[in-house]
Every structure is written in C-alpha cells, then in structure tokens.
Amino acid sequence: MIEHEKMLYGLIGYPVNHSLSPLMHNTAFNFLEVKAEYQLFSLKEEELEGFFKALKEEDSPVFGLNVTVPYKEKVLDYIDTMTPFAQKVQAVNTIVINNKREFIAYNTDGPGFLTHLTELGFNVLNKNIAIIGAGGASRAILTVLSLIKDRPKTIRLFDIDKGKVDYLISDLGSRFDVSIIQSVNSIDDLAIADSDLLINATPIGMKAGDPVLFEKELLHPDLFVYDLIYHPARTALLQMAEEVGAPTANGLGMLFYQGVLAFQHWADIQLDQEVKQLMWQALESGLKN
Ligand code: NAP
C-alpha cells in the first residue's frame, strides 16, 4: 500500500467556498492526531468526470468525500457500491474510498436529521408532519421517516412546484412504502395548525427580508418548528415560531450529525463525546465569524 504524507478528504460541490465542514473535520483530525486534511473541491460540472477518474489512480491521496449541491444525484454515475439507505434515497452526500480505490456511497443527511431531532427530544411516532420543499434535503428526510419502524402518522409535502412533489413521491414509492406521504396543493393544505412538526426544507429564510410563507396564526405552542437553514441561526420563520411559544431548531445540528456520521464512515470508528464536542464548537465558532 502507498504511504501518503497526508490523506485528503473533502467536499465537492459548486460553489463550496462558504462551507463549515473543513472546520469540523479538521478539528477532529487534529485532535485524533491523524495525518489527514479536509479540503474544499469546487468543481464545475464538466470537471466532475475527470475528478473521479483521477480518484481511481492508485497513488491518489483522497480517501473520502462529502458531496453537496448540485452533485448529490449526479455522483451516482461514479459509485461502485451503494449502501442500502443511499440506494433508497438515490442521493449521496458521503463517499468512502477504500484501498482498492472503490467508491462506497452513503447518505448521512437523513440519519443526521433524525439523530438531531431525537436529541431534541422529538419522537416522530404517530405524529403529523408538514414539510415545505421537495428538493434534495427533503428527499433524504422523507426516506428516513418512511423507513424507520416507529413512523409518523402523516407527512404532508408542499413545494412551489407541485410536479416536483409528485415526482419525488412516485420516485421514492418505486423503492419503498410512501403511503404516509401526501402531496398537497397549497400551504393551507399542509394543515400546519393540526401538525406536530413543521420542517422548512426550502432556502426561503436564508436572505435578509425573505418572507415567512404563511400567517403567524397557523403556528401554535404544540408545533415543533425545524428550519433546515442554519445561517442565519434564527430565520424569520423561527423568530415567528418563538413568538407563539413553539419549540424550534435550526439546521446546525443536522449539519453536525451528517458530518459526524460521515467521519465515522471514513475512519471506521465511533467518535467519542469529547471529539464530537470539539467538532460542535468548531461549527459554532465558524458561524460566528
Ligand atoms: P433544493 O434541492 O433546491 O430544494 C428546495 C426546494 O424548495 C425546491 O424544490 C424549491 O423549488 C422549493 N422552494 C423554493 N421556494 C419555495 C417556496 N416559496 N415555497 C415552496 N417551495 C419552495 O435545496 P435542498 O438542497 O433540498 O436544501 C433546502 C434547504 O435546506 C436549503 O436552505 C439548504 O441550505 C438546507 N439544507 C440544510 C442541511 C443541513 O445539514 N442543515 C442539509 C441540506 C440542505 P424550486 O427549485 O422551484 O425553487
């Protein structure tokens, strides 16, 4: 086996310059005294094929990747082995590259979300869930919520593009039971007032001045409001939810746990509490700067 001075890990996407992942992963590598570094690989679409070809070279120092927009589905073309959950999602955010230079694909977005939600004390069993947004993040969350044993009662799904919702449900439904997921035509049909959990899986809220997509009257203290956005830490939606006394969370915990799970796949170890705490602190400090 080739001895590398330093093993490389990294994030591919376009653009990737604002990512907090290097902070989190390099903190863990340093603490564990592993000779490895996590880098950002900003790749244009036409560069993707050449990048993966180079990764197959015996002397490549790259042993693991994270994948972000717009490539979570496109990388499926280059994967040698899909792990069962990634196969169900049909989207990949983590790749392990083994010593034979084989690419093994995982999706840790869905489990990362569920781990955070569970840590927050929210149990989805028999709950009514409303989700806004039918993109990549929603795909991973819908998959994990459909496949767990203790499933929610209903998941109502709305997107500005109804065709996207219908396609997503039909695509997921070709691989597993999606009978708990319902496509709805409007925000009103999400039945937010009767829901236990509301998830914002759209980018609406990232920009200053972004609107909340519905009236405050629909929110209530028994509704947990989870916004996948973590920058800003308190979106207009989360502020509105706090005003009515609803429990809230932003997506930093999901980012953290998808990263922890990715690291554990690359290193084939379980990270202990001390390292996880340092990784969390690195993320938080990165957000403040
Ligand atoms: P995406 O693939 O672009 O999906 C977002 C979906 O929301 C799209 O289908 C989009 O439709 C739809 N949408 C946009 N505006 C809408 C509106 N006003 N009403 C209803 N639907 C609307 O993005 P993604 O990758 O799923 O990410 C979604 C959000 O989650 C982003 O803010 C992202 O940063 C965040 N995220 C967080 C984590 C984490 O670890 N915390 C992980 C992944 C993603 P159009 O395409 O037609 O605009």
mmCIF file of C-alpha atoms and ligand atoms in Angstrom:
data_model
loop_
_atom_site.group_PDB
_atom_site.id
_atom_site.type_symbol
_atom_site.label_atom_id
_atom_site.label_comp_id
_atom_site.label_asym_id
_atom_site.label_seq_id
_atom_site.Cartn_x
_atom_site.Cartn_y
_atom_site.Cartn_z
ATOM 1 C CA MET A 1 0.000 0.000 0.000
ATOM 2 C CA ILE A 2 1.220 3.506 -0.814
ATOM 3 C CA GLU A 3 2.228 5.602 2.205
ATOM 4 C CA HIS A 4 0.793 9.092 1.940
ATOM 5 C CA GLU A 5 2.304 12.020 3.797
ATOM 6 C CA LYS A 6 -1.205 13.252 4.356
ATOM 7 C CA MET A 7 -4.542 11.681 3.451
ATOM 8 C CA LEU A 8 -7.072 14.007 1.904
ATOM 9 C CA TYR A 9 -10.813 14.255 2.461
ATOM 10 C CA GLY A 10 -13.063 16.942 1.140
ATOM 11 C CA LEU A 11 -16.302 18.404 -0.079
ATOM 12 C CA ILE A 12 -17.256 18.500 -3.738
ATOM 13 C CA GLY A 13 -19.956 20.858 -4.965
ATOM 14 C CA TYR A 14 -20.362 24.139 -6.755
ATOM 15 C CA PRO A 15 -19.892 26.587 -5.157
ATOM 16 C CA VAL A 16 -18.465 25.317 -1.845
ATOM 17 C CA ASN A 17 -16.490 28.291 -0.544
ATOM 18 C CA HIS A 18 -18.720 29.071 2.478
ATOM 19 C CA SER A 19 -18.771 25.542 3.876
ATOM 20 C CA LEU A 20 -18.227 24.949 7.587
ATOM 21 C CA SER A 21 -17.291 21.299 7.028
ATOM 22 C CA PRO A 22 -13.487 21.846 6.909
ATOM 23 C CA LEU A 23 -13.590 23.405 10.377
ATOM 24 C CA MET A 24 -15.479 20.479 11.844
ATOM 25 C CA HIS A 25 -13.460 17.700 10.205
ATOM 26 C CA ASN A 26 -10.001 19.257 10.556
ATOM 27 C CA THR A 27 -10.712 19.783 14.253
ATOM 28 C CA ALA A 28 -11.360 16.055 14.579
ATOM 29 C CA PHE A 29 -8.281 15.074 12.518
ATOM 30 C CA ASN A 30 -6.070 17.345 14.640
ATOM 31 C CA PHE A 31 -7.457 16.102 17.927
ATOM 32 C CA LEU A 32 -7.100 12.456 16.886
ATOM 33 C CA GLU A 33 -3.588 13.187 15.526
ATOM 34 C CA VAL A 34 -4.474 11.702 12.142
ATOM 35 C CA LYS A 35 -2.272 12.869 9.259
ATOM 36 C CA ALA A 36 -5.210 13.999 7.163
ATOM 37 C CA GLU A 37 -6.766 17.194 5.914
ATOM 38 C CA TYR A 38 -10.263 18.123 4.735
ATOM 39 C CA GLN A 39 -10.356 20.446 1.729
ATOM 40 C CA LEU A 40 -12.925 22.109 -0.483
ATOM 41 C CA PHE A 41 -13.145 20.954 -4.097
ATOM 42 C CA SER A 42 -15.181 23.467 -6.054
ATOM 43 C CA LEU A 43 -15.930 21.644 -9.296
ATOM 44 C CA LYS A 44 -17.740 22.755 -12.412
ATOM 45 C CA GLU A 45 -19.921 20.065 -13.940
ATOM 46 C CA GLU A 46 -17.518 19.487 -16.821
ATOM 47 C CA GLU A 47 -14.739 18.802 -14.281
ATOM 48 C CA LEU A 48 -16.618 16.066 -12.416
ATOM 49 C CA GLU A 49 -15.747 13.120 -14.661
ATOM 50 C CA GLY A 50 -12.011 13.944 -14.703
ATOM 51 C CA PHE A 51 -12.028 14.419 -10.929
ATOM 52 C CA PHE A 52 -13.499 10.953 -10.335
ATOM 53 C CA LYS A 53 -11.161 9.403 -12.908
ATOM 54 C CA ALA A 54 -8.155 10.831 -11.051
ATOM 55 C CA LEU A 55 -9.519 9.442 -7.773
ATOM 56 C CA LYS A 56 -9.198 5.935 -9.214
ATOM 57 C CA GLU A 57 -5.410 6.330 -9.555
ATOM 58 C CA GLU A 58 -3.530 4.065 -7.159
ATOM 59 C CA ASP A 59 -1.472 6.951 -5.766
ATOM 60 C CA SER A 60 -4.419 9.312 -5.137
ATOM 61 C CA PRO A 61 -4.256 10.662 -1.554
ATOM 62 C CA VAL A 62 -8.059 11.169 -1.385
ATOM 63 C CA PHE A 63 -9.880 8.641 0.832
ATOM 64 C CA GLY A 64 -13.248 10.221 1.417
ATOM 65 C CA LEU A 65 -15.639 12.866 0.182
ATOM 66 C CA ASN A 66 -18.719 14.754 1.105
ATOM 67 C CA VAL A 67 -20.985 15.772 -1.737
ATOM 68 C CA THR A 68 -23.231 18.808 -1.835
ATOM 69 C CA VAL A 69 -25.412 20.652 -4.346
ATOM 70 C CA PRO A 70 -25.603 20.266 -7.278
ATOM 71 C CA TYR A 71 -23.954 16.809 -7.347
ATOM 72 C CA LYS A 72 -25.741 14.611 -4.780
ATOM 73 C CA GLU A 73 -27.547 12.727 -7.539
ATOM 74 C CA LYS A 74 -25.017 13.164 -10.347
ATOM 75 C CA VAL A 75 -22.271 11.293 -8.435
ATOM 76 C CA LEU A 76 -24.350 8.098 -8.618
ATOM 77 C CA ASP A 77 -22.747 7.575 -12.054
ATOM 78 C CA TYR A 78 -19.328 7.058 -10.450
ATOM 79 C CA ILE A 79 -20.216 4.913 -7.431
ATOM 80 C CA ASP A 80 -19.117 1.268 -7.122
ATOM 81 C CA THR A 81 -21.270 0.300 -4.126
ATOM 82 C CA MET A 82 -24.401 1.980 -2.819
ATOM 83 C CA THR A 83 -25.130 1.297 0.836
ATOM 84 C CA PRO A 84 -28.788 0.291 1.378
ATOM 85 C CA PHE A 85 -30.017 3.640 2.705
ATOM 86 C CA ALA A 86 -28.267 5.674 -0.034
ATOM 87 C CA GLN A 87 -29.760 3.288 -2.571
ATOM 88 C CA LYS A 88 -33.223 4.044 -1.191
ATOM 89 C CA VAL A 89 -32.654 7.823 -1.237
ATOM 90 C CA GLN A 90 -30.875 7.796 -4.610
ATOM 91 C CA ALA A 91 -28.753 10.719 -3.412
ATOM 92 C CA VAL A 92 -25.284 10.649 -1.905
ATOM 93 C CA ASN A 93 -23.576 13.049 0.477
ATOM 94 C CA THR A 94 -20.691 10.839 1.656
ATOM 95 C CA ILE A 95 -18.254 8.639 -0.249
ATOM 96 C CA VAL A 96 -15.718 6.283 1.313
ATOM 97 C CA ILE A 97 -12.772 5.395 -0.928
ATOM 98 C CA ASN A 98 -11.171 2.129 0.132
ATOM 99 C CA ASN A 99 -7.658 0.807 -0.526
ATOM 100 C CA LYS A 100 -8.787 -0.795 -3.793
ATOM 101 C CA ARG A 101 -9.922 2.709 -4.865
ATOM 102 C CA GLU A 102 -13.566 1.604 -4.829
ATOM 103 C CA PHE A 103 -16.206 4.253 -4.120
ATOM 104 C CA ILE A 104 -18.775 3.343 -1.467
ATOM 105 C CA ALA A 105 -21.711 5.733 -1.196
ATOM 106 C CA TYR A 106 -23.683 6.764 1.881
ATOM 107 C CA ASN A 107 -26.385 9.284 2.637
ATOM 108 C CA THR A 108 -25.931 10.714 6.129
ATOM 109 C CA ASP A 109 -28.303 13.691 5.646
ATOM 110 C CA GLY A 110 -31.400 11.678 6.570
ATOM 111 C CA PRO A 111 -29.866 9.929 9.613
ATOM 112 C CA GLY A 112 -28.196 13.234 10.600
ATOM 113 C CA PHE A 113 -31.572 14.969 10.652
ATOM 114 C CA LEU A 114 -33.223 12.180 12.642
ATOM 115 C CA THR A 115 -30.357 11.988 15.145
ATOM 116 C CA HIS A 116 -30.669 15.715 15.809
ATOM 117 C CA LEU A 117 -34.460 15.568 16.098
ATOM 118 C CA THR A 118 -34.196 12.666 18.539
ATOM 119 C CA GLU A 119 -31.570 14.520 20.569
ATOM 120 C CA LEU A 120 -34.004 17.421 20.786
ATOM 121 C CA GLY A 121 -36.493 15.041 22.397
ATOM 122 C CA PHE A 122 -38.930 14.909 19.479
ATOM 123 C CA ASN A 123 -40.337 11.434 18.763
ATOM 124 C CA VAL A 124 -41.943 11.195 15.304
ATOM 125 C CA LEU A 125 -44.058 8.119 16.113
ATOM 126 C CA ASN A 126 -47.684 8.750 15.043
ATOM 127 C CA LYS A 127 -47.036 12.452 14.582
ATOM 128 C CA ASN A 128 -48.424 14.679 11.818
ATOM 129 C CA ILE A 129 -45.602 16.332 9.931
ATOM 130 C CA ALA A 130 -45.709 19.170 7.400
ATOM 131 C CA ILE A 131 -42.750 19.725 5.071
ATOM 132 C CA ILE A 132 -42.225 22.679 2.745
ATOM 133 C CA GLY A 133 -39.792 21.971 -0.097
ATOM 134 C CA ALA A 134 -39.352 18.861 -2.229
ATOM 135 C CA GLY A 135 -35.653 19.124 -3.105
ATOM 136 C CA GLY A 136 -32.607 17.092 -2.124
ATOM 137 C CA ALA A 137 -32.781 17.586 1.644
ATOM 138 C CA SER A 138 -36.464 16.728 1.690
ATOM 139 C CA ARG A 139 -35.732 13.534 -0.302
ATOM 140 C CA ALA A 140 -33.340 12.300 2.414
ATOM 141 C CA ILE A 141 -35.675 13.256 5.274
ATOM 142 C CA LEU A 142 -38.736 11.645 3.649
ATOM 143 C CA THR A 143 -36.739 8.457 3.132
ATOM 144 C CA VAL A 144 -35.558 8.149 6.712
ATOM 145 C CA LEU A 145 -39.007 8.984 8.115
ATOM 146 C CA SER A 146 -40.656 6.396 5.860
ATOM 147 C CA LEU A 147 -38.174 3.608 6.589
ATOM 148 C CA ILE A 148 -37.958 3.768 10.373
ATOM 149 C CA LYS A 149 -40.062 1.340 12.368
ATOM 150 C CA ASP A 150 -41.755 3.990 14.511
ATOM 151 C CA ARG A 151 -43.096 6.068 11.650
ATOM 152 C CA PRO A 152 -45.036 9.315 11.685
ATOM 153 C CA LYS A 153 -48.794 9.132 11.014
ATOM 154 C CA THR A 154 -48.737 11.514 8.055
ATOM 155 C CA ILE A 155 -46.257 13.672 6.184
ATOM 156 C CA ARG A 156 -47.848 16.413 4.115
ATOM 157 C CA LEU A 157 -45.488 17.780 1.479
ATOM 158 C CA PHE A 158 -45.735 21.095 -0.347
ATOM 159 C CA ASP A 159 -43.425 22.684 -2.910
ATOM 160 C CA ILE A 160 -43.883 25.717 -5.114
ATOM 161 C CA ASP A 161 -43.632 23.214 -7.969
ATOM 162 C CA LYS A 162 -46.332 20.576 -7.474
ATOM 163 C CA GLY A 163 -44.785 18.467 -10.233
ATOM 164 C CA LYS A 164 -41.646 18.132 -8.111
ATOM 165 C CA VAL A 165 -43.642 16.820 -5.138
ATOM 166 C CA ASP A 166 -45.481 14.284 -7.266
ATOM 167 C CA TYR A 167 -42.296 13.134 -8.966
ATOM 168 C CA LEU A 168 -40.464 12.787 -5.637
ATOM 169 C CA ILE A 169 -43.228 10.720 -4.032
ATOM 170 C CA SER A 170 -43.561 8.492 -7.088
ATOM 171 C CA ASP A 171 -39.782 8.018 -7.340
ATOM 172 C CA LEU A 172 -39.389 7.127 -3.635
ATOM 173 C CA GLY A 173 -42.520 4.968 -3.908
ATOM 174 C CA SER A 174 -40.822 2.791 -6.534
ATOM 175 C CA ARG A 175 -38.394 1.609 -3.810
ATOM 176 C CA PHE A 176 -40.339 1.654 -0.519
ATOM 177 C CA ASP A 177 -43.710 2.298 1.085
ATOM 178 C CA VAL A 178 -44.568 6.020 0.921
ATOM 179 C CA SER A 179 -48.209 5.667 1.976
ATOM 180 C CA ILE A 180 -47.707 8.111 4.874
ATOM 181 C CA ILE A 181 -46.638 10.905 2.461
ATOM 182 C CA GLN A 182 -49.303 13.106 0.871
ATOM 183 C CA SER A 183 -48.799 15.650 -1.885
ATOM 184 C CA VAL A 184 -50.654 18.900 -1.170
ATOM 185 C CA ASN A 185 -51.528 21.774 -3.500
ATOM 186 C CA SER A 186 -51.036 24.754 -1.206
ATOM 187 C CA ILE A 187 -49.587 25.861 2.118
ATOM 188 C CA ASP A 188 -53.163 25.872 3.507
ATOM 189 C CA ASP A 189 -53.473 22.152 2.709
ATOM 190 C CA LEU A 190 -50.403 21.410 4.848
ATOM 191 C CA ALA A 191 -52.715 21.613 7.895
ATOM 192 C CA ILE A 192 -49.982 23.340 9.903
ATOM 193 C CA ALA A 193 -52.466 24.205 12.648
ATOM 194 C CA ASP A 194 -53.060 20.464 13.206
ATOM 195 C CA SER A 195 -49.444 19.378 12.784
ATOM 196 C CA ASP A 196 -46.883 18.368 15.405
ATOM 197 C CA LEU A 197 -43.763 19.146 13.377
ATOM 198 C CA LEU A 198 -43.141 21.676 10.613
ATOM 199 C CA ILE A 199 -39.957 21.404 8.549
ATOM 200 C CA ASN A 200 -38.717 24.147 6.256
ATOM 201 C CA ALA A 201 -36.719 22.397 3.539
ATOM 202 C CA THR A 202 -36.558 25.392 1.202
ATOM 203 C CA PRO A 203 -33.877 28.087 1.021
ATOM 204 C CA ILE A 204 -36.532 30.708 1.908
ATOM 205 C CA GLY A 205 -35.203 32.423 5.026
ATOM 206 C CA MET A 206 -31.535 32.479 4.100
ATOM 207 C CA LYS A 207 -31.642 36.003 2.710
ATOM 208 C CA ALA A 208 -32.466 39.026 4.863
ATOM 209 C CA GLY A 209 -36.021 40.120 4.072
ATOM 210 C CA ASP A 210 -37.167 36.657 2.935
ATOM 211 C CA PRO A 211 -40.851 36.271 3.827
ATOM 212 C CA VAL A 212 -42.408 33.624 6.053
ATOM 213 C CA LEU A 213 -44.576 31.623 3.674
ATOM 214 C CA PHE A 214 -47.738 31.688 5.842
ATOM 215 C CA GLU A 215 -49.580 33.651 8.545
ATOM 216 C CA LYS A 216 -48.449 33.544 12.159
ATOM 217 C CA GLU A 217 -51.950 32.387 13.224
ATOM 218 C CA LEU A 218 -51.190 28.889 11.886
ATOM 219 C CA LEU A 219 -48.370 28.405 14.406
ATOM 220 C CA HIS A 220 -49.040 27.119 17.921
ATOM 221 C CA PRO A 221 -47.065 26.062 21.017
ATOM 222 C CA ASP A 222 -47.566 22.324 20.315
ATOM 223 C CA LEU A 223 -45.860 22.598 16.947
ATOM 224 C CA PHE A 224 -42.115 21.900 16.749
ATOM 225 C CA VAL A 225 -40.659 24.130 14.042
ATOM 226 C CA TYR A 226 -37.464 22.846 12.425
ATOM 227 C CA ASP A 227 -35.740 25.035 9.849
ATOM 228 C CA LEU A 228 -33.008 23.264 7.879
ATOM 229 C CA ILE A 229 -31.309 26.632 7.410
ATOM 230 C CA TYR A 230 -28.569 27.391 9.960
ATOM 231 C CA HIS A 231 -27.275 30.692 8.569
ATOM 232 C CA PRO A 232 -28.872 32.871 9.808
ATOM 233 C CA ALA A 233 -29.294 30.934 13.038
ATOM 234 C CA ARG A 234 -32.746 32.422 13.627
ATOM 235 C CA THR A 235 -34.693 32.752 10.388
ATOM 236 C CA ALA A 236 -37.867 34.847 10.206
ATOM 237 C CA LEU A 237 -39.799 31.561 10.497
ATOM 238 C CA LEU A 238 -38.013 30.555 13.704
ATOM 239 C CA GLN A 239 -38.498 34.030 15.185
ATOM 240 C CA MET A 240 -42.214 33.879 14.412
ATOM 241 C CA ALA A 241 -42.440 30.412 15.976
ATOM 242 C CA GLU A 242 -40.657 31.624 19.121
ATOM 243 C CA GLU A 243 -43.175 34.471 19.383
ATOM 244 C CA VAL A 244 -46.055 31.982 19.724
ATOM 245 C CA GLY A 245 -44.095 29.806 22.175
ATOM 246 C CA ALA A 246 -43.373 26.971 19.735
ATOM 247 C CA PRO A 247 -40.174 24.945 20.269
ATOM 248 C CA THR A 248 -37.681 25.497 17.446
ATOM 249 C CA ALA A 249 -34.419 24.268 15.982
ATOM 250 C CA ASN A 250 -32.222 25.360 13.122
ATOM 251 C CA GLY A 251 -30.286 23.004 10.862
ATOM 252 C CA LEU A 252 -26.879 23.274 12.530
ATOM 253 C CA GLY A 253 -27.489 20.039 14.424
ATOM 254 C CA MET A 254 -28.344 18.229 11.181
ATOM 255 C CA LEU A 255 -25.159 19.557 9.565
ATOM 256 C CA PHE A 256 -23.209 18.430 12.621
ATOM 257 C CA TYR A 257 -24.608 14.902 12.739
ATOM 258 C CA GLN A 258 -24.344 14.299 8.974
ATOM 259 C CA GLY A 259 -20.671 15.272 9.402
ATOM 260 C CA VAL A 260 -20.124 13.072 12.451
ATOM 261 C CA LEU A 261 -21.661 10.105 10.643
ATOM 262 C CA ALA A 262 -19.584 10.806 7.508
ATOM 263 C CA PHE A 263 -16.383 10.966 9.581
ATOM 264 C CA GLN A 264 -17.270 7.690 11.274
ATOM 265 C CA HIS A 265 -17.726 6.006 7.881
ATOM 266 C CA TRP A 266 -14.387 7.319 6.586
ATOM 267 C CA ALA A 267 -12.438 6.364 9.706
ATOM 268 C CA ASP A 268 -14.496 3.253 10.547
ATOM 269 C CA ILE A 269 -14.622 4.299 14.202
ATOM 270 C CA GLN A 270 -17.200 5.715 16.594
ATOM 271 C CA LEU A 271 -16.277 9.226 17.688
ATOM 272 C CA ASP A 272 -16.407 9.763 21.418
ATOM 273 C CA GLN A 273 -18.187 12.615 23.159
ATOM 274 C CA GLU A 274 -15.040 14.686 23.606
ATOM 275 C CA VAL A 275 -14.236 14.830 19.866
ATOM 276 C CA LYS A 276 -17.879 15.468 18.987
ATOM 277 C CA GLN A 277 -17.957 18.362 21.431
ATOM 278 C CA LEU A 278 -14.882 19.898 19.771
ATOM 279 C CA MET A 279 -16.399 19.447 16.310
ATOM 280 C CA TRP A 280 -19.592 21.150 17.503
ATOM 281 C CA GLN A 281 -17.642 24.057 18.971
ATOM 282 C CA ALA A 282 -15.731 24.422 15.698
ATOM 283 C CA LEU A 283 -19.006 24.650 13.774
ATOM 284 C CA GLU A 284 -20.461 27.201 16.160
ATOM 285 C CA SER A 285 -17.348 29.358 16.086
ATOM 286 C CA GLY A 286 -17.305 29.169 12.277
ATOM 287 C CA LEU A 287 -20.836 30.512 12.149
ATOM 288 C CA LYS A 288 -19.973 33.452 14.368
ATOM 289 C CA ASN A 289 -17.037 34.549 12.168
HETATM 290 P P1 NAP B 1 -33.268 22.268 -3.178
HETATM 291 O O1 NAP B 1 -32.909 20.927 -3.718
HETATM 292 O O2 NAP B 1 -33.080 23.482 -4.018
HETATM 293 O O3 NAP B 1 -34.800 22.171 -2.696
HETATM 294 C C1 NAP B 1 -35.526 23.259 -2.237
HETATM 295 C C2 NAP B 1 -36.937 23.120 -2.756
HETATM 296 O O4 NAP B 1 -37.743 24.170 -2.208
HETATM 297 C C3 NAP B 1 -37.004 23.268 -4.278
HETATM 298 O O5 NAP B 1 -37.836 22.267 -4.813
HETATM 299 C C4 NAP B 1 -37.597 24.646 -4.447
HETATM 300 O O6 NAP B 1 -38.300 24.818 -5.649
HETATM 301 C C5 NAP B 1 -38.530 24.704 -3.259
HETATM 302 N N1 NAP B 1 -38.963 26.070 -2.972
HETATM 303 C C6 NAP B 1 -38.292 27.223 -3.174
HETATM 304 N N2 NAP B 1 -39.062 28.263 -2.810
HETATM 305 C C7 NAP B 1 -40.227 27.761 -2.358
HETATM 306 C C8 NAP B 1 -41.414 28.345 -1.868
HETATM 307 N N3 NAP B 1 -41.558 29.663 -1.753
HETATM 308 N N4 NAP B 1 -42.426 27.536 -1.494
HETATM 309 C C9 NAP B 1 -42.302 26.202 -1.632
HETATM 310 N N5 NAP B 1 -41.206 25.594 -2.116
HETATM 311 C C10 NAP B 1 -40.170 26.365 -2.469
HETATM 312 O O7 NAP B 1 -32.469 22.535 -1.852
HETATM 313 P P2 NAP B 1 -32.030 21.473 -0.731
HETATM 314 O O8 NAP B 1 -30.674 21.001 -1.022
HETATM 315 O O9 NAP B 1 -33.132 20.490 -0.545
HETATM 316 O O10 NAP B 1 -31.922 22.432 0.538
HETATM 317 C C11 NAP B 1 -33.063 23.050 1.094
HETATM 318 C C12 NAP B 1 -32.634 23.895 2.282
HETATM 319 O O11 NAP B 1 -32.105 23.030 3.277
HETATM 320 C C13 NAP B 1 -31.538 24.906 1.965
HETATM 321 O O12 NAP B 1 -31.757 26.054 2.718
HETATM 322 C C14 NAP B 1 -30.283 24.205 2.415
HETATM 323 O O13 NAP B 1 -29.267 25.116 2.770
HETATM 324 C C15 NAP B 1 -30.798 23.452 3.626
HETATM 325 N N6 NAP B 1 -30.037 22.239 3.930
HETATM 326 C C16 NAP B 1 -29.549 22.113 5.189
HETATM 327 C C17 NAP B 1 -28.848 20.983 5.541
HETATM 328 C C18 NAP B 1 -28.319 20.849 6.936
HETATM 329 O O14 NAP B 1 -27.464 19.980 7.181
HETATM 330 N N7 NAP B 1 -28.781 21.646 7.863
HETATM 331 C C19 NAP B 1 -28.638 19.958 4.595
HETATM 332 C C20 NAP B 1 -29.164 20.115 3.309
HETATM 333 C C21 NAP B 1 -29.864 21.271 2.992
HETATM 334 P P3 NAP B 1 -37.509 25.470 -6.900
HETATM 335 O O15 NAP B 1 -36.375 24.554 -7.208
HETATM 336 O O16 NAP B 1 -38.552 25.542 -7.938
HETATM 337 O O17 NAP B 1 -37.022 26.810 -6.426
#
